[in-house]
Tab-separated table of C-alpha atoms in Angstrom:
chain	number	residue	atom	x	y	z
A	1	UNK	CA	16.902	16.265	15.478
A	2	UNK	CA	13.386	15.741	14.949
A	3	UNK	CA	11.343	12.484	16.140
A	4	UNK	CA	8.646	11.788	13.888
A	5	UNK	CA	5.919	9.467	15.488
A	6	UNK	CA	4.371	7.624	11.821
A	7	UNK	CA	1.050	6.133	12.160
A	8	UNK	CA	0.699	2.436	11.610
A	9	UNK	CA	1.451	0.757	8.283
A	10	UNK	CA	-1.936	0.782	5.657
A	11	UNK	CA	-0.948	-2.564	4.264
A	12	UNK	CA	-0.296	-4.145	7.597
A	13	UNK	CA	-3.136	-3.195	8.950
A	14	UNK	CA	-4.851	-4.726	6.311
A	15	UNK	CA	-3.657	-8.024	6.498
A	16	UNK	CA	-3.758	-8.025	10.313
A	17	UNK	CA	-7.651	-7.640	9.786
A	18	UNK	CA	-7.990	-10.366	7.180
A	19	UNK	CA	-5.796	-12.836	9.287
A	20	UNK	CA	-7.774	-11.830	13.006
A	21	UNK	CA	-11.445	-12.216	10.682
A	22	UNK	CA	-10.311	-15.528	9.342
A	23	UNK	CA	-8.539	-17.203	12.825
A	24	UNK	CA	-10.106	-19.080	15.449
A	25	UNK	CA	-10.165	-17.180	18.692
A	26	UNK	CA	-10.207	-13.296	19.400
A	27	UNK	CA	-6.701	-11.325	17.908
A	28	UNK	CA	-6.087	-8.065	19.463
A	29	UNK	CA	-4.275	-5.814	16.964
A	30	UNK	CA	-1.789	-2.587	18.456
A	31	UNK	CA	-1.238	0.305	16.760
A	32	UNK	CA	-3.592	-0.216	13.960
A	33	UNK	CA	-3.931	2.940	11.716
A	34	UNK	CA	-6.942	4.904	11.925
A	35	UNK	CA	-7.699	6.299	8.259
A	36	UNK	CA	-10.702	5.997	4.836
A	37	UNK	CA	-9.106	3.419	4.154
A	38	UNK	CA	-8.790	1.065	7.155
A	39	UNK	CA	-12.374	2.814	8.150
A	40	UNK	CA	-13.558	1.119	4.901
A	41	UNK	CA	-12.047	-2.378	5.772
A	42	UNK	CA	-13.974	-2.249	9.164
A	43	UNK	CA	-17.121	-1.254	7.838
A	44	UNK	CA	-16.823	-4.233	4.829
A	45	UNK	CA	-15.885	-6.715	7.960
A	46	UNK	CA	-19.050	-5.591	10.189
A	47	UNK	CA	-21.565	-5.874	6.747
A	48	UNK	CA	-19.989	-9.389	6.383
A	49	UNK	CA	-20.932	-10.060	9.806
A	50	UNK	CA	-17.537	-10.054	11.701
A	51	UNK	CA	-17.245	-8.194	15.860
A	52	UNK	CA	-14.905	-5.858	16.107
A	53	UNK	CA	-14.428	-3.686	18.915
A	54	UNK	CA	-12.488	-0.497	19.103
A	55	UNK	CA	-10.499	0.846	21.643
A	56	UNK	CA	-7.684	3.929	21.851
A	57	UNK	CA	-4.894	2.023	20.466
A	58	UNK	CA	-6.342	-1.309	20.067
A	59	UNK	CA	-8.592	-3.447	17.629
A	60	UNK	CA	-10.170	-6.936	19.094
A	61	UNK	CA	-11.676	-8.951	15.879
A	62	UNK	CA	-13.556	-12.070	16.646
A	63	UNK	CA	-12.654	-14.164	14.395
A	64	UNK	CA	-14.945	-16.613	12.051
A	65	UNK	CA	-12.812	-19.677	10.914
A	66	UNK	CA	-15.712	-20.998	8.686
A	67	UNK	CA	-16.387	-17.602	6.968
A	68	UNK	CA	-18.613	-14.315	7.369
A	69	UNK	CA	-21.368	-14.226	9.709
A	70	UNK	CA	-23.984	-12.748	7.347
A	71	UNK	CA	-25.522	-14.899	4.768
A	72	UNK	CA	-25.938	-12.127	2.208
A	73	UNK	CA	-23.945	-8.579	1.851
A	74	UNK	CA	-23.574	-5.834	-0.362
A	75	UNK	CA	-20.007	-4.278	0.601
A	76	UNK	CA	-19.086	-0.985	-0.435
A	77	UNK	CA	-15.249	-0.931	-0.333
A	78	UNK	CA	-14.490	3.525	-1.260
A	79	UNK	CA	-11.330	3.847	-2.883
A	80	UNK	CA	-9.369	1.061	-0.628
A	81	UNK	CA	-7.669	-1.695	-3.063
A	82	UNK	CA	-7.022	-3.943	-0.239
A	83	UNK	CA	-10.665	-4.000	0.865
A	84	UNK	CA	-11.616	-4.195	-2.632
A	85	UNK	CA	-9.269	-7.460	-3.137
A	86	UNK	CA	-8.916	-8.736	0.450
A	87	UNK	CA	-12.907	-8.871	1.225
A	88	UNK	CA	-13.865	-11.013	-1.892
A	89	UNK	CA	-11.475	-13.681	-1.339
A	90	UNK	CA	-11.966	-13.889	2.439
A	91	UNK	CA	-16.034	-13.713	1.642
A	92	UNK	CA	-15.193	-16.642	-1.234
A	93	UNK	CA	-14.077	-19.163	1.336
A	94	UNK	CA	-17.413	-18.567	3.119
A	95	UNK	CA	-21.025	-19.296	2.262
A	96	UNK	CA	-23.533	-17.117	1.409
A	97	UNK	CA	-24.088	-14.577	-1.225
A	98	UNK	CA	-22.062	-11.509	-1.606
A	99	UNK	CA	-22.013	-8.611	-3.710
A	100	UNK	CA	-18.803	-6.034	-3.745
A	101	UNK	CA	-18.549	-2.172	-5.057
A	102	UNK	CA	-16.662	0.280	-5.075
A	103	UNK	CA	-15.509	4.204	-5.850
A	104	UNK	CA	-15.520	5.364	-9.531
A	105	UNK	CA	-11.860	5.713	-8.480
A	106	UNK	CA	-11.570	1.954	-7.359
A	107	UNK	CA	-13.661	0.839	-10.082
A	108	UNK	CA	-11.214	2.611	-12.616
A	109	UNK	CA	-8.493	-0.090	-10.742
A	110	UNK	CA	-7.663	-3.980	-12.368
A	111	UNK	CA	-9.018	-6.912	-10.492
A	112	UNK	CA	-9.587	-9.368	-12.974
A	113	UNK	CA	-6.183	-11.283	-12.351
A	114	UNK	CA	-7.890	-12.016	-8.689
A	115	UNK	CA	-11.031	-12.862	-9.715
A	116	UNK	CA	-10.011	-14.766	-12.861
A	117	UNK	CA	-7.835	-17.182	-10.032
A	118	UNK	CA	-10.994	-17.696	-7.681
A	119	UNK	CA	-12.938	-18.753	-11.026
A	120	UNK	CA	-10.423	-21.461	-11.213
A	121	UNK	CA	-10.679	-22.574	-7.850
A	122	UNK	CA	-14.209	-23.171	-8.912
A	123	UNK	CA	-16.039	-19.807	-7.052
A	124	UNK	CA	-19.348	-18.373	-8.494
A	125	UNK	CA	-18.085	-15.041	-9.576
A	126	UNK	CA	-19.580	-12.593	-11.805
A	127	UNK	CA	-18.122	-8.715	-12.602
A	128	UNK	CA	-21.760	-6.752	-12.670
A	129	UNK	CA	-20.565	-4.136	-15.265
A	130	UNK	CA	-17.000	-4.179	-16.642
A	131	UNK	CA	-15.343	-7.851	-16.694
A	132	UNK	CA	-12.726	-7.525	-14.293
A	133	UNK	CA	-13.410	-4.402	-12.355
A	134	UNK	CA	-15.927	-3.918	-9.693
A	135	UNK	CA	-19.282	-4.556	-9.024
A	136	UNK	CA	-19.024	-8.059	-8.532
A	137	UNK	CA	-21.033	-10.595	-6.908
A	138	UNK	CA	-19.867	-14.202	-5.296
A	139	UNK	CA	-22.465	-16.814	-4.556
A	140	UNK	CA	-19.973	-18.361	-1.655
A	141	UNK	CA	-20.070	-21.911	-1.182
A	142	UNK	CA	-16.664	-22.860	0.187
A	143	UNK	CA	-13.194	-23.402	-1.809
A	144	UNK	CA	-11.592	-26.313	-2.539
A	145	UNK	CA	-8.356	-25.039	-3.486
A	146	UNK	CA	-5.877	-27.042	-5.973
A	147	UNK	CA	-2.792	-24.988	-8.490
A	148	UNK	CA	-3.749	-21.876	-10.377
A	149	UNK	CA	-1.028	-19.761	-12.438
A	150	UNK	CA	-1.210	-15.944	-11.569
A	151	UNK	CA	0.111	-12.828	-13.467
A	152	UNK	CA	0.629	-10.631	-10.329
A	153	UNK	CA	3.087	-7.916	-12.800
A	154	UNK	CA	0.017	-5.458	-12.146
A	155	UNK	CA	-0.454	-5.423	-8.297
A	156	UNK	CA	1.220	-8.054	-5.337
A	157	UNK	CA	-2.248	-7.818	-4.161
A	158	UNK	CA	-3.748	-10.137	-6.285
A	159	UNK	CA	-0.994	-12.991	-5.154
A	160	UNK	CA	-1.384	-11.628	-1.565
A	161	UNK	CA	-5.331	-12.120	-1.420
A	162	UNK	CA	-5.076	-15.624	-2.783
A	163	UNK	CA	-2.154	-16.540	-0.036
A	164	UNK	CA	-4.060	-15.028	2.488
A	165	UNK	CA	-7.073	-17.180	1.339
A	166	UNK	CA	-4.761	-20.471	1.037
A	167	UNK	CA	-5.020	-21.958	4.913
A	168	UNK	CA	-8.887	-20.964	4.483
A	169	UNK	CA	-9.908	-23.732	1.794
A	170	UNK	CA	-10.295	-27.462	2.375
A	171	UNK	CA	-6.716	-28.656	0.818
A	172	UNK	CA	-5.085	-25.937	0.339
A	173	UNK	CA	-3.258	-24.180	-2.423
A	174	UNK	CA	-0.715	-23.975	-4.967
A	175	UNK	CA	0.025	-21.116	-6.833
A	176	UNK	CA	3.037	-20.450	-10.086
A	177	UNK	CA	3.255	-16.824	-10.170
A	178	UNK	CA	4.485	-15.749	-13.897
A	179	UNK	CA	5.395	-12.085	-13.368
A	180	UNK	CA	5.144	-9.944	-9.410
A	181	UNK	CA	5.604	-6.347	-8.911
A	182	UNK	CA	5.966	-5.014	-5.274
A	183	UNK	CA	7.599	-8.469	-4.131
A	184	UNK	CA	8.451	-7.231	-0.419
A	185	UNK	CA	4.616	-6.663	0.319
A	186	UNK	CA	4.061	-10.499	-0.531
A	187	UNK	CA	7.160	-11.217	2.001
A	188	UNK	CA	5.426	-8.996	4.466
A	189	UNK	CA	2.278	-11.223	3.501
A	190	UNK	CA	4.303	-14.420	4.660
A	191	UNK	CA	5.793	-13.724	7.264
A	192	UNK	CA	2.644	-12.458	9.082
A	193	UNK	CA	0.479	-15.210	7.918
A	194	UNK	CA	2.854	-17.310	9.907
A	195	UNK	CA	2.654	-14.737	13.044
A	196	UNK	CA	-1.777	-15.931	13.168
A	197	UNK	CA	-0.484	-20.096	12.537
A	198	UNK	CA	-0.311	-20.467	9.029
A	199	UNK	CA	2.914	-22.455	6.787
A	200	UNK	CA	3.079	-20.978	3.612
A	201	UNK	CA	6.236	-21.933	1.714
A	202	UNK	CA	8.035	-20.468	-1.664
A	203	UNK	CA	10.362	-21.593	-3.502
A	204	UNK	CA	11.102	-19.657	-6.615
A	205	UNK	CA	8.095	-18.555	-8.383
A	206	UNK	CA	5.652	-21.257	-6.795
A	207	UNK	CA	3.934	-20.788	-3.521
A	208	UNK	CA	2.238	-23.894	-1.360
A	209	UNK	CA	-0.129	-23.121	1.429
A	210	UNK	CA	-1.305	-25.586	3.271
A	211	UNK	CA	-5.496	-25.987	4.825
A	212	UNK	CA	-3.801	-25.128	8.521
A	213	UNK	CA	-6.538	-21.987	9.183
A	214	UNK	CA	-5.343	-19.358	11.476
A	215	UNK	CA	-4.653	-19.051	15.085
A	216	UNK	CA	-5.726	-15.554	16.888
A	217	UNK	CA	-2.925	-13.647	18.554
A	218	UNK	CA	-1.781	-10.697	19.709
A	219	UNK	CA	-0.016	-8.215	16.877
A	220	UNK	CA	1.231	-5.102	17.015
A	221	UNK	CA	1.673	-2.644	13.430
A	222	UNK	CA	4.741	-1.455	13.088
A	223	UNK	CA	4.812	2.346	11.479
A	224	UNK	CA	3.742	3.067	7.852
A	225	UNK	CA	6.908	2.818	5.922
A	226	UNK	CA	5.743	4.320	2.726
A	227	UNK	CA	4.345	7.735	5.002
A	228	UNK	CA	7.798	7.747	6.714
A	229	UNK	CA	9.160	8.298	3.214
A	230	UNK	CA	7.823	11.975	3.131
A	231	UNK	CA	10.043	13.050	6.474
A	232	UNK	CA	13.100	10.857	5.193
A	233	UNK	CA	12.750	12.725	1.995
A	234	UNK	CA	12.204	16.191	4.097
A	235	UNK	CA	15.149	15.429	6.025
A	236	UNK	CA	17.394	15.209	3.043
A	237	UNK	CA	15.752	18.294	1.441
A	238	UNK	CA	16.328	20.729	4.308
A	239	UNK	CA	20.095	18.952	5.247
A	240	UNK	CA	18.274	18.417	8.801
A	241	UNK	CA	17.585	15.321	10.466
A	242	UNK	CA	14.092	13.038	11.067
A	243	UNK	CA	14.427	10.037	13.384
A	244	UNK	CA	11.693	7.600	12.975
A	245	UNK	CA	11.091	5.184	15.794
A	246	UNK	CA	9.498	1.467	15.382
A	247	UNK	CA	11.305	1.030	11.341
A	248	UNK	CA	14.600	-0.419	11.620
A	249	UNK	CA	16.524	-3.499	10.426
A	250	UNK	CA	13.707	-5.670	11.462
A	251	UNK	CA	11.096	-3.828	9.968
A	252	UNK	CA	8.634	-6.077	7.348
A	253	UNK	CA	7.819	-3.069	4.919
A	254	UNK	CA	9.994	-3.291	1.789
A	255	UNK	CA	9.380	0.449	1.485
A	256	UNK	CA	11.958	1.599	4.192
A	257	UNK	CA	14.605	0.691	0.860
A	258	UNK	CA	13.592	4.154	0.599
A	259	UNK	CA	16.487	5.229	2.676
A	260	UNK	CA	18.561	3.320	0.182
A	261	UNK	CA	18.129	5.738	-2.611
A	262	UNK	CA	18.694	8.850	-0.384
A	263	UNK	CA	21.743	7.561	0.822
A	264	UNK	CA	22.919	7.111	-2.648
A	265	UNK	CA	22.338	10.863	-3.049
A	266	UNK	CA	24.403	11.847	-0.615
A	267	UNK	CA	21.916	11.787	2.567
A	268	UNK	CA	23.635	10.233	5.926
A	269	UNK	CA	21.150	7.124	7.263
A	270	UNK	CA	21.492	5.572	10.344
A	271	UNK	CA	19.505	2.354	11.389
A	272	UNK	CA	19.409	0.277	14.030
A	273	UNK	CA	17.132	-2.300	15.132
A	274	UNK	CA	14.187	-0.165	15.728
A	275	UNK	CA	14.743	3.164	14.515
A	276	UNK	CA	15.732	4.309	11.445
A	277	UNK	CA	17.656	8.233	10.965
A	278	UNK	CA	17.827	10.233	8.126
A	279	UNK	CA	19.939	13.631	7.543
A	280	UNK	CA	20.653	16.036	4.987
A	281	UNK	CA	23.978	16.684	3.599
A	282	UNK	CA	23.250	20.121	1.802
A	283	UNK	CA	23.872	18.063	-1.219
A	284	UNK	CA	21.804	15.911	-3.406
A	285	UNK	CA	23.149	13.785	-6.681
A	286	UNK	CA	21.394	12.365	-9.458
A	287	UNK	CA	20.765	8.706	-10.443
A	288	UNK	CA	19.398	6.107	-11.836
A	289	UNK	CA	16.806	3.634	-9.626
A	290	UNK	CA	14.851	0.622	-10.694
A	291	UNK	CA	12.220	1.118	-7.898
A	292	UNK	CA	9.866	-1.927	-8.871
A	293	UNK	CA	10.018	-3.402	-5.419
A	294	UNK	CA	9.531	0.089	-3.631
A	295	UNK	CA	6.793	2.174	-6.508
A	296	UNK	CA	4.918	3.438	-3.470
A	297	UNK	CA	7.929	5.881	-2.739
A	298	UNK	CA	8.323	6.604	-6.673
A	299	UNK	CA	5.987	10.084	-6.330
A	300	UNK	CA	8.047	10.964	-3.084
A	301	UNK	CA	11.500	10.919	-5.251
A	302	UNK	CA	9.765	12.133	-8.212
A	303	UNK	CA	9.164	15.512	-5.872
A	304	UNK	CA	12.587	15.457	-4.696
A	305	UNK	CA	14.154	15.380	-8.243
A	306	UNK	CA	14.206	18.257	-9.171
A	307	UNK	CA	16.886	19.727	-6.293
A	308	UNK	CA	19.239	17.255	-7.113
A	309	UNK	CA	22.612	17.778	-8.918
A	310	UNK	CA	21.895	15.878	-12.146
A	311	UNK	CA	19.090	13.898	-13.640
A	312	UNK	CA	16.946	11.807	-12.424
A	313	UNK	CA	15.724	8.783	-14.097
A	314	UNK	CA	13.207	5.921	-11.916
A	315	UNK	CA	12.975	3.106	-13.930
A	316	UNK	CA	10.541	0.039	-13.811
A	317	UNK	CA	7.342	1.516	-12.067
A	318	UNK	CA	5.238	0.646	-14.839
A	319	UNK	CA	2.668	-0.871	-12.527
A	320	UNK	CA	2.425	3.008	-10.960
A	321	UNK	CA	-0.187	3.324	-13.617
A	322	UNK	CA	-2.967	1.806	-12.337
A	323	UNK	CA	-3.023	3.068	-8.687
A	324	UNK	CA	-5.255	5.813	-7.282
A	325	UNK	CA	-4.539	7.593	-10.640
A	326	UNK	CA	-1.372	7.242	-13.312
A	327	UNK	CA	1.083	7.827	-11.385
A	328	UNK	CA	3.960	8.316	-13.599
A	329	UNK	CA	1.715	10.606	-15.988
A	330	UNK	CA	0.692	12.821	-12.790
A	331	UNK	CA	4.181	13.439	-11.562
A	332	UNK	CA	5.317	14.347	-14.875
A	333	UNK	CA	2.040	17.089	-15.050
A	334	UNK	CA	2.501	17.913	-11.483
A	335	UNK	CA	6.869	18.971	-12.471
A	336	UNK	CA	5.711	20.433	-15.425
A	337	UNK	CA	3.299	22.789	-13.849
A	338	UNK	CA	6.026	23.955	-11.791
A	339	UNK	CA	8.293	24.477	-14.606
A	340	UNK	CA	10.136	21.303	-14.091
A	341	UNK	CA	11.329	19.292	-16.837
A	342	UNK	CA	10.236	15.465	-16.596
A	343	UNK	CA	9.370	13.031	-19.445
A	344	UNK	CA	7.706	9.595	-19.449
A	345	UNK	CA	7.963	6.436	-21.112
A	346	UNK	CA	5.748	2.871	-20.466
A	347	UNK	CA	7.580	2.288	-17.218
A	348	UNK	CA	9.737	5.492	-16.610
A	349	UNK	CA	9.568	8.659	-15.154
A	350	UNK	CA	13.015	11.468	-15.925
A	351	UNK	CA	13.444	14.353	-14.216
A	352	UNK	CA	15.858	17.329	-14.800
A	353	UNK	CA	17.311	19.382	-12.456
A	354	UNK	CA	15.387	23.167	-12.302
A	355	UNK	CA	13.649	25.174	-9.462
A	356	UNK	CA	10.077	24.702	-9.321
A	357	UNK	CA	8.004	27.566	-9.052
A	358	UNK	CA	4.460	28.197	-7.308
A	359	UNK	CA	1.706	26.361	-9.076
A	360	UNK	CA	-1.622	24.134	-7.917
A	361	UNK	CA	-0.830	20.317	-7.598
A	362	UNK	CA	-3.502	17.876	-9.110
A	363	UNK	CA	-3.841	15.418	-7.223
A	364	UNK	CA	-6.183	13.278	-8.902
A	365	UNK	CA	-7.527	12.424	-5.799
A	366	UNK	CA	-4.421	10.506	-4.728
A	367	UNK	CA	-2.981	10.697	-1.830
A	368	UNK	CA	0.478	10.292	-2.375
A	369	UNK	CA	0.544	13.691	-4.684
A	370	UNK	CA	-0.268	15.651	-1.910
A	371	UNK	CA	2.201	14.226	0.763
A	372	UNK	CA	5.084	14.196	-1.912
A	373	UNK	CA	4.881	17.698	-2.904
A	374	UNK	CA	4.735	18.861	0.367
A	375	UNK	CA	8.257	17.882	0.022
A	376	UNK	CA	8.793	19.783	-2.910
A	377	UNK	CA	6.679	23.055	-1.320
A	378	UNK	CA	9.729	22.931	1.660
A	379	UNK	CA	11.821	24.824	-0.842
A	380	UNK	CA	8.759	26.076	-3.195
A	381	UNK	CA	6.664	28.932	-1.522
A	382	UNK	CA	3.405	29.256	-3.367
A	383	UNK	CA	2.200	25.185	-4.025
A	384	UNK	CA	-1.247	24.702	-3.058
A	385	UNK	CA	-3.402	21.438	-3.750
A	386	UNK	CA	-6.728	20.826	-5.865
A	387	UNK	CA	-7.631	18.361	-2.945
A	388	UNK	CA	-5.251	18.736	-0.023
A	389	UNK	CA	-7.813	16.527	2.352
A	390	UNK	CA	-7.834	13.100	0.303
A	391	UNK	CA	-4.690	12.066	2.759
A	392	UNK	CA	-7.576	10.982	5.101
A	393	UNK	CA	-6.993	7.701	2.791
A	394	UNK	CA	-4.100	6.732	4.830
A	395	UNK	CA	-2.577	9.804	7.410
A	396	UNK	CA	-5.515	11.997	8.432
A	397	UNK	CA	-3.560	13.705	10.210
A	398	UNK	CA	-0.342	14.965	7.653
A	399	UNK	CA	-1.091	18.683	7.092
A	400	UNK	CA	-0.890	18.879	11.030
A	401	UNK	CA	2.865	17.032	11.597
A	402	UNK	CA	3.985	17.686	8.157
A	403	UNK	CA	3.596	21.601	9.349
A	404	UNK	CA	5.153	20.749	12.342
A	405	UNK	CA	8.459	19.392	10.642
A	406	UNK	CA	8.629	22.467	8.906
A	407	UNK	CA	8.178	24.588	11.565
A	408	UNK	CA	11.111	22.860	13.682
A	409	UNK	CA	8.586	21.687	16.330
């Protein structure tokens, strides 16, 4: 058995960052993960005029209740969505003026939904170039807050800014979502909102968050989820076995439903409270998956596809198409260049069984087409990668324990 030790969650960290910047009172944050993207979230937090201070292990934010410290800001945000959609609505309950960019890649990405919702609540918001897409700028004066409608079928994101923003304005909000992709990433939203003071509520589509603020605390990440997905995935690959400690039945991250779809191909999982074990059978079957609720893990089956018995068909992922790159369309070109069969639709991604042959992945500068296919390369001699380093975005360090995985270590 191997013991994989998984870096903390991206999206957790995120949020823990937003919460500690907003509360009143220092928050100490354990286990936060180190990586471009959560660099980038620091760096927008310190031009907004937020403390921080870094130690092995452990993040202490000082928090600002009544908004950013600096009066004016210009933000640059590199190819991280949550800084990109986080920082403007934490910046919006503020005062002062603040202007937000971002990578070509991150520019390429929707935010209009967002920033369409904080027009309603009455902020001074203008896109620079492209409506809906960064640059923008925010002349901050405060929020209000009232009922908006949101279309969140694009990215959870959008609803999770504007919840995260809710205890922050002067009577809090109210918000009727009308369509939400990724819906455990809001509950993960929730629940830790409520871990820094906050009583958001749901019930059905509508969300109520009262003007409580936040309260600093202590809060520890639990392991990235979504990463873990790449050993889970190796495990039932090689018919060997990956134990991940710190994701079990009480983890937050939707993501771990991962295991789910592995055990329906025949893979043996085994979770308990706080660790979660996955091992190979020797055999994998083909199915079927909506995985609307767990897309981030879509590339990571995608690359396993092809060794299974029968088809493969992932269903409902149309919202894949507007992450770091398409997605779906890249998986399909990445199969295909190994001599895999896979065909798309608007929301779909089918894959045949066959035996992939060497080839260079593009990776489009996305992350999550490098760590999949090194899944794929387990039983593939001879796959390489255009851009094997842009995993800095959220595990630096994957060449280095992917290898040692492979190598039994």
């Amino acid at each position: 058995m191997t013991v994989i030790d998984i870096p903390g969650s991206k999206s957790v960290t995120a949020r823990a960052l937003f919460l500690a910047a907003a509360a009143d009172g220092t928050s100490t944050l354990l286990r936060p993960l180190a990586s471009d993207d959560t660099e980038g979230f620091l760096e927008g937090l310190g031009t907004l005029g937020y403390e921080v201070e870094r130690t092995a292990g452990a993040w202490r934010v000082t928090g600002r209740p009544a908004g950013p410290g600096a009066a004016t800001a210009d933000v640059y945000c590199r190819d991280g969505a949550t800084t990109g959609r986080f920082l403007p609505a934490l910046a919006a309950a503020g005062h002062g003026d603040f202007r937000f960019d971002a990578s070509p890649q991150l520019r390429r990405r929707p935010l209009g939904p967002l920033t369409d919702a904080l027009r309603t609540l009455g902020v001074d918001l203008r896109h620079e170039e492209a409506e809906g897409h960064h640059p923008l700028r925010i002349a901050a004066s405060g929020i209000k807050g009232g009922a908006l409608t949101l279309d969140a079928g694009q990215s959870s994101q959008f609803l999770t800014a504007l919840l995260l923003l809710g205890p922050l304005t002067a009577e809090g909000l109210r918000i009727t979502v009308t369509d939400l992709v990724s819906e455990p990433y809001v509950e993960i939203t929730l629940a830790m909102m409520r871990s820094f003071g906050a009583e958001p509520t749901r019930e059905g589509n509508v969300f109520t968050v009262p003007p409580t603020g936040y309260r600093a605390t202590t809060y520890a990440i639990e392991p990235d989820a979504s990463t873990a997905s790449y050993f889970f995935a190796a495990a039932a690959l090689t018919g060997r076995e990956v134990t991940v400690p710190g994701l079990g039945t009480g983890a937050l991250q939707g993501d771990l439903r991962f295991v789910d779809v592995l055990r329906r191909m025949g893979a043996h999982v085994d979770m308990t409270a706080d660790r979660t074990t996955v091992r190979g059978t020797g055999r994998l079957t083909g199915l079927t998956v909506n995985m609307r609720d767990i897309s981030d893990t879509m590339p990571t089956l995608a690359a396993l596809a092809p060794f299974a018995e029968g088809p493969v068909r992932i269903e409902d992922v149309a919202n894949t198409r507007v992450k770091e790159c398409d997605r779906l369309d890249a998986c399909a070109e990445n199969l295909r260049r190994l001599g895999v069969t896979a065909t798309t639709g608007p929301d779909r991604l089918e894959i045949l069984p066959g035996t992939p042959g060497p080839a260079e992945i593009r990776t489009h500068g996305d992350h999550r087409m490098v760590m999949s296919f090194a899944v794929t390369g387990l039983r593939t001699p001879g796959i390489t990668f255009d851009d094997p380093g842009c995993v800095r975005k959220t595990f630096p360090g994957f060449h280095e324990a992917f290898a040692r995985f492979r190598d039994g270590a």
